Amino acid sequence: MSQVVQPPSEKTILGHPQGLFYLFFAELWERFSFYGMRALLTLYMVNVIFEALSTRDYAAAAVYASYGSLVYASTVIGGKISDSILGMRASIFLGGILMALGHFVLAIENNIAFFLALAFIIVGNGFFKPNISTFVGTLYKDGDPRKDSGFTIFYMGINIGGFISPLLCGWLGQTYGWHYGFGLAGIGMLTGLLFFWSGIKKNVFGEGGKPQNMEAYERKVIGVPQHRLVRILAFLAAPLIAFLLYSYKSLGGEGTALEDTNIVNLLFYVIGISVLGYMAYIMFNATMDERKKLFMALLITFFMTIFWGFHELHGSVITLFAARNVNLSLINASQTNALNSMFIVILSIPISIMWTYLAKKKINPRTPYKFGMGLLLAGLSFYVVSLSGASADENGMVPFSYLLALYFIISVGELFMSPVGLSKITDLSPKRIVAFMMGIWFLSSAFAFQIVGFISKQLAIESTDKNVGGFETLNVYLDGFRLIAIYALVAGAVVIVFAPLMKRLMGNVH
Ligand code: GLN
């Protein structure tokens, strides 16, 4: 029996459904935990988990990449299970509890606990993140003009969480002890769940987020109702994922074809090829117009992957660069992770006003141009920081202003791409596969972490001395940043050159 979904409460706050604000705070606190932990992750691995290895940077880069790839890939599975069995509410609770558990286990300073904790966060995020985002959409009826600004408000919540938490968790973690930072992240996650729970208690969601198919929810498999089975399997998946993370070492020795490839890298090759194969099949069966649009949806997802591949270096190489080669006075290295979200909070409203203004004058650039510019900005951000060597002091430390410039420029690029792309995916995909295409969109972040891993491994410093720094590391980083800048600038230029062609593929979609 399929359950009828009742519209949520009619009450509004600032013209938006009341439910939006409960989801806003729930997601704010979830991202607080996610980004608070991420701010500490690489430094924790380099200074504690892999401290004894001379290849500690390399190991940290490999684990960071596997963690990032899996944490986004799991959202595809979490979204699917929510649609077919659990429903959004139960998925969000399950995900939130797993994530909080992960953060608390991380507070135990122990190597086995470390991998298990990351695995809990991966499974938890898979259930939490896609469902809370979809939940926002369900608060509005189709075509409701408030929906876009609802998502802008929600993106704001994400970044307020992402701004405050590196400052607090980073300060606690690096000043008083890692476990205080991770512990605070866990408390943040529980606070998020509390907001979500109080929204349900106050009935602001109506029937929204309940299982779509109660029969599937209760259906027994090997004597256990499916909803319970999913919960049990979610917990049991953690040790398996922990094992994947732990297998960070390359499968082949130096000089072999698998020199830089571990199990998770292989897994993502397989996922990548399967997804492309499946997309080819879908396109083969689509009409000509759908085919063109789907091809464009795939292309913008691909461009987004490249962008995130440079952007997500923030939590790895850029954090190490900040720790080793940037003169920091007010904040510490992990706290620099707050800068991206800070600029997003400051810039998102002015930039969305700019698009509206340009649209009124009929000169709002079409999506391919925005994407090209986003990639150019990513390139520019790395180019600017690659120039910082000229201002280095005698210890090989560069001024903070370069790091600030990097974050400012790439954040503008992010706003040219990420929110625009999200809404274009829904416009370009035929209704019957829009949820699947959303999954593909989230996979762009998963594949981006494979790029992050590749780059971070190239820029890994090998040394028996844990306290590396000075010109030795500065030169490695700056050469790397210059190369990244060239790649990103070329990618941006190519997208802009081909933009007129892409515009034609997009048809009536702006
Ligand atoms: N910063 C955004 C978030 O946390 C997007 C991150 C991403 O997709 N890579 O939701």
Coordinates of C-alpha atoms and ligand atoms in Angstrom, one line a residue:
M1 CA 0.0 0.0 0.0
S2 CA 1.4 3.3 -1.0
Q3 CA 1.0 6.1 1.5
V4 CA -0.5 9.4 0.5
V5 CA 2.0 12.2 1.3
Q6 CA 0.2 15.1 3.0
P7 CA 1.4 18.7 2.3
P8 CA 3.5 20.0 5.3
S9 CA 2.4 22.7 7.7
E10 CA 1.1 25.9 6.1
K11 CA 2.9 28.2 8.6
T12 CA 5.7 30.2 7.1
I13 CA 8.8 32.0 8.4
L14 CA 10.3 34.8 6.2
G15 CA 7.8 33.6 3.5
H16 CA 9.2 30.0 3.5
P17 CA 7.6 26.9 4.9
Q18 CA 8.4 26.6 8.6
G19 CA 10.0 23.2 7.9
L20 CA 12.9 24.8 6.0
F21 CA 14.3 26.3 9.1
Y22 CA 14.3 23.0 11.0
L23 CA 16.1 21.4 8.0
F24 CA 18.4 24.5 7.8
F25 CA 19.6 24.1 11.4
A26 CA 19.8 20.3 11.2
E27 CA 22.0 20.6 8.1
L28 CA 24.0 23.5 9.6
W29 CA 25.0 21.3 12.5
E30 CA 25.6 18.2 10.4
R31 CA 28.0 20.2 8.2
F32 CA 29.5 21.6 11.4
S33 CA 30.5 18.1 12.4
F34 CA 31.6 17.1 8.8
Y35 CA 33.8 20.1 8.2
G36 CA 35.0 20.4 11.8
M37 CA 36.4 16.9 11.5
R38 CA 37.7 17.5 8.0
A39 CA 39.7 20.5 9.2
L40 CA 41.6 18.2 11.6
L41 CA 41.7 15.1 9.5
T42 CA 44.9 15.5 7.5
L43 CA 46.9 17.1 10.3
Y44 CA 45.7 14.3 12.6
M45 CA 46.9 11.6 10.2
V46 CA 50.2 13.2 9.6
N47 CA 50.9 14.0 13.2
V48 CA 49.4 11.0 15.0
I49 CA 48.2 8.1 12.9
F50 CA 51.1 7.9 10.4
E51 CA 53.6 9.8 12.5
A52 CA 56.1 7.0 12.5
L53 CA 56.3 6.7 8.7
S54 CA 58.6 8.7 6.5
T55 CA 55.8 8.4 3.9
R56 CA 53.2 9.9 6.2
D57 CA 52.1 12.5 3.7
Y58 CA 51.6 9.9 1.1
A59 CA 49.6 7.6 3.4
A60 CA 47.5 10.6 4.6
A61 CA 46.8 11.6 1.0
A62 CA 45.7 8.1 0.1
V63 CA 43.3 7.7 3.1
Y64 CA 42.0 11.2 2.6
A65 CA 41.1 10.4 -1.0
S66 CA 39.5 7.1 -0.2
Y67 CA 37.5 8.7 2.6
G68 CA 36.3 11.6 0.4
S69 CA 35.4 9.3 -2.5
L70 CA 33.5 6.9 -0.3
V71 CA 31.7 9.6 1.7
Y72 CA 30.2 11.0 -1.4
A73 CA 29.6 7.7 -3.3
S74 CA 27.7 6.4 -0.3
T75 CA 25.1 9.1 -0.9
V76 CA 23.9 7.3 -4.0
I77 CA 23.2 4.2 -2.1
G78 CA 21.6 6.1 0.9
G79 CA 19.3 8.0 -1.6
K80 CA 18.2 4.8 -3.2
I81 CA 17.5 2.9 0.0
S82 CA 15.5 5.9 1.3
D83 CA 13.4 6.0 -1.9
S84 CA 12.6 2.3 -1.8
I85 CA 12.5 1.4 1.9
L86 CA 13.3 3.7 4.7
G87 CA 11.9 7.1 3.7
M88 CA 13.8 10.4 4.4
R89 CA 13.0 10.7 8.1
A90 CA 14.3 7.4 9.2
S91 CA 17.3 7.7 6.8
I92 CA 18.2 11.1 8.3
F93 CA 18.0 9.7 11.9
L94 CA 20.0 6.6 11.0
G95 CA 22.7 8.7 9.2
G96 CA 22.9 11.2 11.9
I97 CA 23.4 8.6 14.6
L98 CA 26.1 6.8 12.6
M99 CA 27.9 10.1 12.0
A100 CA 27.8 11.1 15.6
L101 CA 29.1 7.7 16.6
G102 CA 31.9 8.1 14.0
H103 CA 33.0 11.4 15.5
F104 CA 32.9 10.0 19.1
V105 CA 34.9 6.9 18.1
L106 CA 37.4 9.3 16.3
A107 CA 37.9 11.0 19.7
I108 CA 39.6 7.8 20.9
E109 CA 43.2 8.2 19.8
N110 CA 43.8 4.7 18.4
N111 CA 44.6 3.5 14.9
I112 CA 41.9 0.8 14.7
A113 CA 39.3 3.2 16.1
F114 CA 40.4 5.8 13.5
F115 CA 39.5 3.7 10.4
L116 CA 36.3 2.4 12.0
A117 CA 35.3 5.9 12.8
L118 CA 35.8 7.2 9.3
A119 CA 33.7 4.2 8.0
F120 CA 30.8 5.1 10.3
I121 CA 30.9 8.7 9.0
I122 CA 30.9 7.4 5.4
V123 CA 27.8 5.2 5.9
G124 CA 26.1 7.9 8.0
N125 CA 26.7 10.6 5.5
G126 CA 25.3 8.3 2.8
F127 CA 22.0 8.3 4.6
F128 CA 22.0 11.8 5.9
K129 CA 23.2 14.1 3.2
P130 CA 21.1 13.2 0.1
N131 CA 18.0 12.9 2.1
I132 CA 18.1 16.2 3.9
S133 CA 18.7 17.9 0.5
T134 CA 15.8 16.1 -1.1
F135 CA 13.6 16.9 1.9
V136 CA 14.1 20.6 1.2
G137 CA 12.7 20.2 -2.3
T138 CA 9.6 18.4 -1.0
L139 CA 8.6 21.4 1.1
Y140 CA 7.6 23.2 -2.0
K141 CA 5.1 22.2 -4.7
D142 CA 6.4 21.8 -8.2
G143 CA 7.1 25.1 -9.9
D144 CA 6.9 27.1 -6.6
P145 CA 9.0 30.2 -7.3
R146 CA 10.3 30.2 -3.7
K147 CA 12.1 26.9 -4.2
D148 CA 15.3 28.4 -5.6
S149 CA 15.7 30.9 -2.8
G150 CA 14.8 28.1 -0.4
F151 CA 17.9 26.2 -1.6
T152 CA 20.0 29.4 -1.4
I153 CA 19.0 29.7 2.3
F154 CA 19.8 26.0 2.8
Y155 CA 23.2 26.4 1.1
M156 CA 23.8 29.3 3.5
G157 CA 23.1 26.9 6.4
I158 CA 25.6 24.4 5.1
N159 CA 28.3 27.1 4.9
I160 CA 27.6 28.7 8.2
G161 CA 28.2 25.3 9.7
G162 CA 31.3 24.9 7.5
F163 CA 32.6 28.3 8.7
I164 CA 32.1 28.1 12.4
S165 CA 33.3 24.5 13.0
P166 CA 36.9 24.6 11.7
L167 CA 37.3 27.7 13.9
L168 CA 36.0 25.9 17.0
C169 CA 37.0 22.3 16.4
G170 CA 40.3 23.4 14.9
W171 CA 41.1 25.5 17.9
L172 CA 40.1 22.8 20.4
G173 CA 41.9 20.1 18.5
Q174 CA 45.2 21.8 17.9
T175 CA 45.3 23.6 21.2
Y176 CA 43.9 21.2 23.8
G177 CA 44.0 17.8 22.1
W178 CA 42.6 16.1 19.0
H179 CA 39.9 14.3 20.8
Y180 CA 38.3 17.5 22.0
G181 CA 38.0 18.7 18.4
F182 CA 36.5 15.5 17.2
G183 CA 34.3 15.2 20.3
L184 CA 32.9 18.7 19.6
A185 CA 32.1 17.6 16.0
G186 CA 30.1 14.7 17.5
I187 CA 28.2 17.0 19.8
G188 CA 27.5 19.2 16.7
M189 CA 25.9 16.2 14.9
L190 CA 23.7 15.4 17.9
T191 CA 22.6 19.0 18.0
G192 CA 21.6 18.7 14.3
L193 CA 19.5 15.6 15.1
L194 CA 17.8 17.4 18.0
F195 CA 16.7 20.2 15.6
F196 CA 15.3 17.6 13.1
W197 CA 13.5 15.7 15.9
S198 CA 11.9 18.9 17.3
G199 CA 10.7 19.7 13.8
I200 CA 9.0 16.3 13.7
K201 CA 7.5 16.8 17.2
K202 CA 6.1 20.2 16.2
N203 CA 4.7 18.6 13.0
V204 CA 6.2 21.1 10.7
F205 CA 6.8 18.4 8.0
G206 CA 3.2 17.0 8.0
E207 CA 3.5 13.6 6.5
G208 CA 6.7 14.5 4.5
G209 CA 9.6 12.2 4.7
K210 CA 7.7 9.1 5.8
P211 CA 8.3 5.9 3.9
Q212 CA 6.8 6.0 0.4
N213 CA 5.9 2.4 0.5
M214 CA 4.9 1.0 3.9
E215 CA 4.7 -2.5 2.5
A216 CA 8.3 -2.5 1.4
Y217 CA 9.2 -0.9 4.8
E218 CA 7.6 -3.8 6.7
R219 CA 8.3 -6.6 4.3
K220 CA 10.2 -9.4 5.9
V221 CA 13.4 -10.8 4.5
I222 CA 14.9 -13.8 6.3
G223 CA 12.3 -13.1 9.0
V224 CA 13.4 -9.5 9.7
P225 CA 11.5 -6.4 8.5
Q226 CA 13.5 -4.7 5.7
H227 CA 13.7 -1.4 7.6
R228 CA 15.4 -3.2 10.5
L229 CA 17.6 -5.2 8.1
V230 CA 18.8 -2.0 6.5
R231 CA 19.8 -0.5 9.9
I232 CA 21.6 -3.7 10.9
L233 CA 23.5 -3.8 7.5
A234 CA 24.4 -0.2 7.8
F235 CA 26.3 -0.9 11.1
L236 CA 27.8 -4.1 9.7
A237 CA 29.0 -2.3 6.5
A238 CA 31.3 -0.1 8.7
P239 CA 34.1 -2.8 9.4
L240 CA 34.1 -3.6 5.7
I241 CA 34.6 0.0 4.7
A242 CA 37.2 0.4 7.5
F243 CA 39.1 -2.4 5.8
L244 CA 38.9 -0.6 2.4
L245 CA 40.3 2.6 4.0
Y246 CA 43.0 0.6 5.8
S247 CA 44.1 -0.8 2.4
Y248 CA 45.6 2.5 1.4
K249 CA 48.8 1.0 0.2
S250 CA 49.4 0.7 -3.5
L251 CA 48.8 -2.7 -5.0
G252 CA 52.0 -2.7 -7.1
G253 CA 55.5 -1.9 -6.2
E254 CA 57.6 1.0 -7.7
G255 CA 57.8 1.0 -11.5
T256 CA 54.8 -1.3 -11.9
A257 CA 51.5 -0.3 -13.6
L258 CA 49.7 -0.3 -10.2
E259 CA 52.4 1.8 -8.5
D260 CA 50.0 4.5 -7.3
T261 CA 46.8 2.4 -7.3
N262 CA 45.1 0.9 -4.2
I263 CA 41.8 -1.1 -3.8
V264 CA 39.6 2.0 -3.6
N265 CA 41.2 3.5 -6.7
L266 CA 40.4 0.3 -8.6
L267 CA 36.9 0.3 -7.2
F268 CA 36.3 3.8 -8.6
Y269 CA 37.7 2.8 -12.0
V270 CA 35.0 0.0 -12.1
I271 CA 32.3 2.4 -10.9
G272 CA 33.3 5.0 -13.5
I273 CA 33.2 2.6 -16.4
S274 CA 29.9 1.1 -15.2
V275 CA 28.3 4.5 -14.9
L276 CA 29.5 5.6 -18.3
G277 CA 28.3 2.3 -19.8
Y278 CA 24.9 2.7 -18.2
M279 CA 24.6 6.3 -19.3
A280 CA 25.4 5.2 -22.9
Y281 CA 22.6 2.7 -22.6
I282 CA 20.1 5.3 -21.3
M283 CA 21.1 7.7 -24.1
F284 CA 20.8 5.0 -26.7
N285 CA 17.1 4.6 -25.7
A286 CA 16.3 8.3 -25.4
T287 CA 14.9 10.7 -28.0
M288 CA 17.3 13.0 -29.9
D289 CA 16.5 16.0 -27.8
E290 CA 16.8 14.1 -24.5
R291 CA 20.1 12.7 -25.8
K292 CA 21.6 16.1 -26.4
K293 CA 20.5 17.4 -23.0
L294 CA 21.7 14.3 -21.2
F295 CA 25.1 14.6 -22.9
M296 CA 25.3 18.2 -21.6
A297 CA 24.3 17.1 -18.1
L298 CA 27.1 14.6 -18.2
L299 CA 29.5 17.3 -19.5
I300 CA 28.7 19.8 -16.7
T301 CA 29.0 17.0 -14.2
F302 CA 32.5 16.2 -15.6
F303 CA 33.5 19.9 -15.4
M304 CA 32.2 20.0 -11.8
T305 CA 34.4 16.9 -11.1
I306 CA 37.5 18.7 -12.3
F307 CA 36.6 21.8 -10.2
W308 CA 36.0 19.8 -7.0
G309 CA 39.2 17.9 -7.7
F310 CA 41.2 21.2 -7.2
H311 CA 38.8 22.6 -4.6
E312 CA 38.9 19.6 -2.3
L313 CA 42.6 20.0 -2.0
H314 CA 41.8 22.5 0.7
G315 CA 41.5 19.8 3.4
S316 CA 44.7 18.0 2.3
V317 CA 47.6 19.7 0.5
I318 CA 46.4 23.3 1.2
T319 CA 46.1 22.5 5.0
L320 CA 49.6 21.1 5.0
F321 CA 50.9 24.1 3.1
A322 CA 49.2 26.4 5.6
A323 CA 50.7 24.4 8.5
R324 CA 54.2 24.4 7.0
N325 CA 54.7 27.4 4.9
V326 CA 52.1 30.1 5.7
N327 CA 52.7 32.8 8.4
L328 CA 49.6 32.4 10.5
S329 CA 49.0 34.6 13.5
L330 CA 45.3 34.8 14.4
I331 CA 44.3 31.3 13.4
N332 CA 46.0 27.9 13.2
A333 CA 46.3 25.7 10.1
S334 CA 43.2 23.6 10.6
Q335 CA 41.2 26.8 11.2
T336 CA 42.1 28.1 7.7
N337 CA 39.5 25.5 6.5
A338 CA 36.9 28.0 7.6
L339 CA 37.8 30.5 4.8
N340 CA 36.0 28.8 1.9
S341 CA 32.7 28.7 3.7
M342 CA 33.2 32.2 5.1
F343 CA 33.5 33.6 1.5
I344 CA 30.5 31.5 0.4
V345 CA 28.4 33.0 3.1
I346 CA 29.6 36.5 2.2
L347 CA 29.3 36.2 -1.5
S348 CA 26.3 33.9 -2.3
I349 CA 23.7 36.6 -2.0
P350 CA 25.6 39.3 -3.9
I351 CA 26.3 36.8 -6.7
S352 CA 22.7 35.6 -6.9
I353 CA 21.6 39.2 -7.1
M354 CA 24.1 39.8 -9.9
W355 CA 22.6 36.9 -11.9
T356 CA 19.1 38.3 -11.5
Y357 CA 20.4 41.8 -12.5
L358 CA 22.2 40.4 -15.6
A359 CA 19.1 38.4 -16.5
K360 CA 17.0 41.5 -16.4
K361 CA 19.4 43.2 -18.8
K362 CA 19.3 39.9 -20.8
I363 CA 23.1 39.4 -20.5
N364 CA 23.1 36.6 -17.9
P365 CA 25.8 34.3 -19.2
R366 CA 24.6 30.8 -20.2
T367 CA 25.7 27.8 -18.1
P368 CA 28.7 26.7 -20.2
Y369 CA 30.2 30.2 -19.9
K370 CA 29.7 30.2 -16.1
F371 CA 31.4 26.8 -15.9
G372 CA 34.3 27.9 -18.0
M373 CA 34.7 31.0 -15.8
G374 CA 34.5 28.9 -12.7
L375 CA 37.4 26.7 -13.9
L376 CA 39.4 29.8 -14.9
L377 CA 38.9 31.2 -11.4
A378 CA 40.1 27.9 -9.9
G379 CA 43.2 28.2 -12.1
L380 CA 43.7 31.9 -11.1
S381 CA 43.4 31.1 -7.4
F382 CA 46.2 28.6 -7.6
Y383 CA 48.3 30.9 -9.9
V384 CA 48.1 33.7 -7.3
V385 CA 49.2 31.5 -4.5
S386 CA 52.0 30.0 -6.7
L387 CA 53.5 33.6 -6.8
S388 CA 53.8 33.8 -3.0
G389 CA 57.4 32.5 -3.1
A390 CA 58.6 35.9 -4.0
S391 CA 57.4 37.2 -0.6
A392 CA 58.7 34.3 1.5
D393 CA 60.7 35.1 4.6
E394 CA 64.0 33.5 5.5
N395 CA 62.2 30.4 6.9
G396 CA 60.3 29.8 3.7
M397 CA 57.0 31.2 5.2
V398 CA 54.7 33.2 2.9
P399 CA 52.2 35.9 3.9
F400 CA 48.7 34.8 4.9
S401 CA 47.2 37.2 2.3
Y402 CA 48.0 34.8 -0.5
L403 CA 46.0 32.0 1.2
L404 CA 43.2 34.5 1.7
A405 CA 43.3 35.4 -2.0
L406 CA 43.3 31.7 -3.0
Y407 CA 40.1 31.1 -0.9
F408 CA 38.4 34.2 -2.1
I409 CA 38.9 33.5 -5.8
I410 CA 38.0 29.8 -5.8
S411 CA 34.9 30.6 -3.7
V412 CA 33.7 32.9 -6.4
G413 CA 34.3 30.1 -8.9
E414 CA 32.4 27.7 -6.7
L415 CA 29.3 30.0 -6.8
F416 CA 29.6 30.2 -10.6
M417 CA 29.3 26.4 -10.8
S418 CA 27.9 24.4 -7.9
P419 CA 24.5 26.0 -7.3
V420 CA 24.0 26.7 -11.0
G421 CA 24.9 23.1 -11.9
L422 CA 22.5 21.6 -9.3
S423 CA 19.5 23.3 -10.9
K424 CA 20.6 22.6 -14.5
I425 CA 20.8 18.9 -13.8
T426 CA 17.1 18.9 -12.9
D427 CA 16.3 20.9 -16.0
L428 CA 18.4 18.8 -18.4
S429 CA 17.3 15.4 -17.2
P430 CA 14.1 13.7 -18.3
K431 CA 11.8 13.5 -15.3
R432 CA 12.0 9.7 -15.2
I433 CA 15.7 9.6 -14.4
V434 CA 16.2 12.9 -12.5
A435 CA 16.8 11.2 -9.2
F436 CA 19.4 9.0 -10.8
M437 CA 21.1 12.0 -12.4
M438 CA 21.2 13.6 -8.9
G439 CA 23.1 10.6 -7.8
I440 CA 25.5 11.0 -10.7
W441 CA 25.9 14.7 -9.7
F442 CA 27.0 13.6 -6.1
L443 CA 29.3 11.1 -7.7
S444 CA 31.2 14.1 -9.2
S445 CA 32.4 14.9 -5.7
A446 CA 33.4 11.2 -5.2
F447 CA 35.5 11.1 -8.4
A448 CA 36.9 14.5 -7.5
F449 CA 38.6 12.9 -4.5
Q450 CA 40.3 10.5 -6.8
I451 CA 41.9 13.6 -8.5
V452 CA 42.7 15.0 -5.0
G453 CA 44.4 11.7 -4.1
F454 CA 46.5 11.7 -7.3
I455 CA 47.6 15.3 -6.8
S456 CA 48.3 15.0 -3.1
K457 CA 50.4 11.9 -3.6
Q458 CA 52.6 13.8 -6.1
L459 CA 53.0 16.7 -3.6
A460 CA 53.6 14.3 -0.6
I461 CA 56.9 15.2 1.2
E462 CA 58.9 12.2 2.2
S463 CA 61.1 12.8 5.3
T464 CA 62.1 11.1 8.5
D465 CA 61.6 14.4 10.3
K466 CA 58.0 15.0 11.2
N467 CA 58.4 18.8 11.4
V468 CA 59.3 19.4 7.8
G469 CA 58.9 22.8 6.4
G470 CA 61.0 25.7 5.0
F471 CA 62.1 26.1 1.4
E472 CA 62.3 22.4 0.9
T473 CA 58.5 22.0 1.1
L474 CA 57.7 25.5 -0.1
N475 CA 59.2 24.7 -3.5
V476 CA 57.4 21.4 -3.9
Y477 CA 54.0 23.1 -3.1
L478 CA 54.5 26.1 -5.3
D479 CA 55.6 24.1 -8.3
G480 CA 52.6 21.9 -7.8
F481 CA 50.3 24.9 -7.5
R482 CA 51.7 26.4 -10.7
L483 CA 51.0 23.1 -12.6
I484 CA 47.4 22.9 -11.1
A485 CA 46.9 26.5 -12.3
I486 CA 47.9 25.6 -15.8
Y487 CA 45.6 22.6 -16.0
A488 CA 42.7 24.5 -14.6
L489 CA 43.2 27.5 -16.8
V490 CA 43.5 25.3 -19.9
A491 CA 40.3 23.4 -18.9
G492 CA 38.5 26.7 -18.4
A493 CA 39.7 28.0 -21.7
V494 CA 38.6 24.9 -23.6
V495 CA 35.1 25.0 -22.0
I496 CA 34.7 28.7 -23.1
V497 CA 35.9 27.9 -26.6
F498 CA 33.4 25.1 -27.0
A499 CA 30.6 27.0 -25.1
P500 CA 28.8 28.1 -28.3
L501 CA 28.6 24.5 -29.3
M502 CA 27.3 23.4 -25.9
K503 CA 24.7 26.2 -25.9
R504 CA 23.1 24.5 -28.9
L505 CA 23.0 21.1 -27.2
M506 CA 21.2 22.7 -24.2
G507 CA 18.3 23.9 -26.3
N508 CA 15.9 26.0 -24.3
V509 CA 17.7 25.4 -21.0
H510 CA 19.6 28.5 -20.0
Ligands
GLN1 N1 30.2 22.5 0.3 C1 29.1 21.8 -0.2 C2 28.5 20.9 0.9 O1 29.2 20.6 1.8 C3 29.4 21.0 -1.5 C4 30.5 20.0 -1.3 C5 30.6 19.1 -2.5 O2 29.7 18.7 -3.1 N2 31.8 18.7 -2.7 O3 27.4 20.5 0.8

